[in-house]
Amino acid sequence: MIAKDKESIITRALDSTKGIFDIYCLADTGSTDRTVEMFKSWCHKNKVTCQVHQGQLVKDYRAVYPNGKPTLGDFAKARNKSFELAKKAKADYAFWLDTDDVIDKPENIRKVATFMSKNKVGGAVMVYDYAGDTQIKVVTQRRERLLDLNLRGE
């Protein structure tokens, strides 16, 4: 998981995966609120391993456009840092979870992981719905959500 200043929503995302994962990893990209504290507290309360990376992320994950204006940067680098944390913690799988995600039917994640393990599949693409308000339709996309860290290259 990557986050920056998401104290108001991070526990909702974590709660939607309760009982599915043994290790939770957070690459914090410079929170100034209680995001990291809430993440650690949730992990402690739910008796799961907690890995957090903070520090250089704000500097490392900021990009600058040719016009000189800073952007939010390359989230792939932050996401990969969270996957590195998972691998260091000896996790078998990494699941891509955003702080604004709510996982519907989290038990299906275990089923997919079992299939991946039996068939030596390195990753799974899953349906991802972007929900809007009452005026906006839901947009559906497929994206990588689950990676087998044991089949990933170094």
Short mmCIF file of C-alpha atoms in Angstrom, two decimals:
data_model
loop_
_atom_site.label_atom_id
_atom_site.label_comp_id
_atom_site.label_asym_id
_atom_site.label_seq_id
_atom_site.Cartn_x
_atom_site.Cartn_y
_atom_site.Cartn_z
CA MET A 1 0.00 0.00 0.00
CA ILE A 2 1.18 3.53 -0.70
CA ALA A 3 -0.25 6.52 1.10
CA LYS A 4 0.11 10.19 1.85
CA ASP A 5 -2.18 11.95 4.29
CA LYS A 6 -4.95 9.34 4.17
CA GLU A 7 -5.82 9.07 7.87
CA SER A 8 -9.52 9.55 7.12
CA ILE A 9 -9.79 6.47 4.86
CA ILE A 10 -6.89 4.08 5.45
CA THR A 11 -8.62 1.89 8.05
CA ARG A 12 -11.64 1.37 5.79
CA ALA A 13 -9.37 -0.16 3.13
CA LEU A 14 -7.52 -2.27 5.69
CA ASP A 15 -10.78 -3.45 7.29
CA SER A 16 -11.99 -4.70 3.91
CA THR A 17 -9.08 -7.19 3.83
CA LYS A 18 -9.20 -8.25 7.49
CA GLY A 19 -8.31 -11.91 7.93
CA ILE A 20 -6.85 -12.31 4.44
CA PHE A 21 -3.22 -11.19 4.82
CA ASP A 22 -0.56 -11.86 7.46
CA ILE A 23 1.73 -9.00 6.44
CA TYR A 24 0.80 -5.42 5.58
CA CYS A 25 3.34 -3.04 4.02
CA LEU A 26 3.08 0.72 3.68
CA ALA A 27 5.30 2.98 1.59
CA ASP A 28 4.46 6.40 2.98
CA THR A 29 5.17 9.23 0.56
CA GLY A 30 5.36 12.01 3.12
CA SER A 31 2.29 12.03 5.33
CA THR A 32 1.98 14.91 7.77
CA ASP A 33 -1.18 13.54 9.39
CA ARG A 34 -1.70 10.34 11.42
CA THR A 35 -1.72 7.93 8.44
CA VAL A 36 1.35 5.94 9.53
CA GLU A 37 0.26 5.86 13.18
CA MET A 38 -3.19 4.59 12.20
CA PHE A 39 -1.69 1.96 9.89
CA LYS A 40 0.59 0.64 12.64
CA SER A 41 -2.23 0.71 15.18
CA TRP A 42 -4.53 -1.25 12.85
CA CYS A 43 -1.84 -3.88 12.27
CA HIS A 44 -1.18 -4.22 16.02
CA LYS A 45 -4.90 -4.49 16.81
CA ASN A 46 -5.35 -7.18 14.14
CA LYS A 47 -2.16 -9.05 15.11
CA VAL A 48 -0.51 -8.88 11.68
CA THR A 49 3.05 -8.03 10.72
CA CYS A 50 3.50 -4.38 9.81
CA GLN A 51 6.25 -2.95 7.56
CA VAL A 52 6.54 0.80 6.97
CA HIS A 53 8.97 2.75 4.82
CA GLN A 54 9.25 6.50 5.35
CA GLY A 55 11.94 9.03 4.73
CA GLN A 56 13.23 9.88 1.30
CA LEU A 57 9.93 9.05 -0.37
CA VAL A 58 8.75 12.63 -0.79
CA LYS A 59 11.96 13.56 -2.56
CA ASP A 60 12.33 10.27 -4.45
CA TYR A 61 8.76 10.10 -5.69
CA ARG A 62 8.32 13.67 -6.86
CA ALA A 63 8.69 14.29 -10.54
CA VAL A 64 9.02 17.62 -12.31
CA TYR A 65 7.42 18.32 -15.68
CA PRO A 66 9.39 20.19 -18.35
CA ASN A 67 7.46 23.35 -17.41
CA GLY A 68 9.17 23.14 -14.00
CA LYS A 69 6.00 22.45 -12.00
CA PRO A 70 6.21 19.58 -9.49
CA THR A 71 3.79 16.69 -9.83
CA LEU A 72 2.74 13.91 -7.51
CA GLY A 73 5.41 11.83 -9.19
CA ASP A 74 5.91 8.26 -10.19
CA PHE A 75 3.71 6.09 -8.01
CA ALA A 76 5.22 2.98 -9.59
CA LYS A 77 8.39 3.62 -7.58
CA ALA A 78 6.42 3.89 -4.36
CA ARG A 79 4.37 0.79 -5.23
CA ASN A 80 7.57 -1.16 -5.95
CA LYS A 81 8.97 -0.05 -2.58
CA SER A 82 5.91 -1.56 -0.89
CA PHE A 83 6.51 -4.80 -2.83
CA GLU A 84 10.16 -4.78 -1.69
CA LEU A 85 8.96 -4.46 1.91
CA ALA A 86 6.69 -7.47 1.41
CA LYS A 87 9.52 -9.54 -0.05
CA LYS A 88 11.87 -8.59 2.83
CA ALA A 89 9.14 -9.62 5.27
CA LYS A 90 9.08 -13.06 3.57
CA ALA A 91 5.60 -12.62 2.11
CA ASP A 92 4.63 -15.09 -0.60
CA TYR A 93 2.31 -12.66 -2.36
CA ALA A 94 1.86 -8.92 -2.75
CA PHE A 95 -1.62 -7.52 -3.21
CA TRP A 96 -2.02 -4.04 -4.69
CA LEU A 97 -4.27 -2.16 -2.27
CA ASP A 98 -4.93 1.57 -2.47
CA THR A 99 -6.08 3.56 0.56
CA ASP A 100 -9.41 4.33 -1.10
CA ASP A 101 -10.09 0.68 -2.03
CA VAL A 102 -12.82 -1.41 -0.49
CA ILE A 103 -12.40 -5.06 -1.40
CA ASP A 104 -15.63 -6.85 -2.20
CA LYS A 105 -15.43 -10.59 -1.42
CA PRO A 106 -11.85 -10.61 -0.07
CA GLU A 107 -12.05 -14.40 0.37
CA ASN A 108 -11.65 -14.66 -3.41
CA ILE A 109 -8.09 -13.38 -3.05
CA ARG A 110 -7.13 -16.65 -1.32
CA LYS A 111 -8.76 -18.66 -4.09
CA VAL A 112 -6.80 -16.77 -6.74
CA ALA A 113 -3.56 -17.20 -4.78
CA THR A 114 -4.16 -20.95 -4.50
CA PHE A 115 -4.74 -21.19 -8.26
CA MET A 116 -1.59 -19.16 -8.92
CA SER A 117 0.50 -21.38 -6.68
CA LYS A 118 -0.75 -24.64 -8.20
CA ASN A 119 -0.22 -23.39 -11.76
CA LYS A 120 3.02 -21.38 -11.28
CA VAL A 121 1.31 -18.14 -12.32
CA GLY A 122 3.27 -15.00 -11.40
CA GLY A 123 0.42 -12.51 -11.26
CA ALA A 124 -3.30 -12.01 -11.52
CA VAL A 125 -5.25 -9.28 -13.25
CA MET A 126 -8.49 -8.48 -11.48
CA VAL A 127 -11.47 -6.27 -12.14
CA TYR A 128 -11.17 -2.84 -10.59
CA ASP A 129 -14.26 -0.61 -10.38
CA TYR A 130 -13.99 3.13 -10.00
CA ALA A 131 -17.24 4.12 -8.34
CA GLY A 132 -18.64 7.57 -8.85
CA ASP A 133 -21.37 9.49 -7.15
CA THR A 134 -24.99 9.24 -8.27
CA GLN A 135 -24.28 11.37 -11.33
CA ILE A 136 -21.32 9.29 -12.55
CA LYS A 137 -21.36 5.74 -13.85
CA VAL A 138 -18.95 3.17 -12.51
CA VAL A 139 -15.87 2.75 -14.69
CA THR A 140 -14.37 -0.74 -14.80
CA GLN A 141 -10.77 -1.54 -15.62
CA ARG A 142 -8.62 -4.63 -15.31
CA ARG A 143 -5.27 -4.25 -13.57
CA GLU A 144 -2.63 -6.32 -11.86
CA ARG A 145 -3.63 -6.87 -8.26
CA LEU A 146 -1.85 -9.97 -6.96
CA LEU A 147 1.80 -10.93 -7.50
CA ASP A 148 3.59 -14.14 -6.51
CA LEU A 149 6.79 -12.75 -4.98
CA ASN A 150 8.51 -16.14 -5.20
CA LEU A 151 8.22 -16.12 -9.00
CA ARG A 152 9.30 -12.48 -9.39
CA GLY A 153 12.84 -11.73 -10.49
CA GLU A 154 15.28 -9.99 -8.19
#
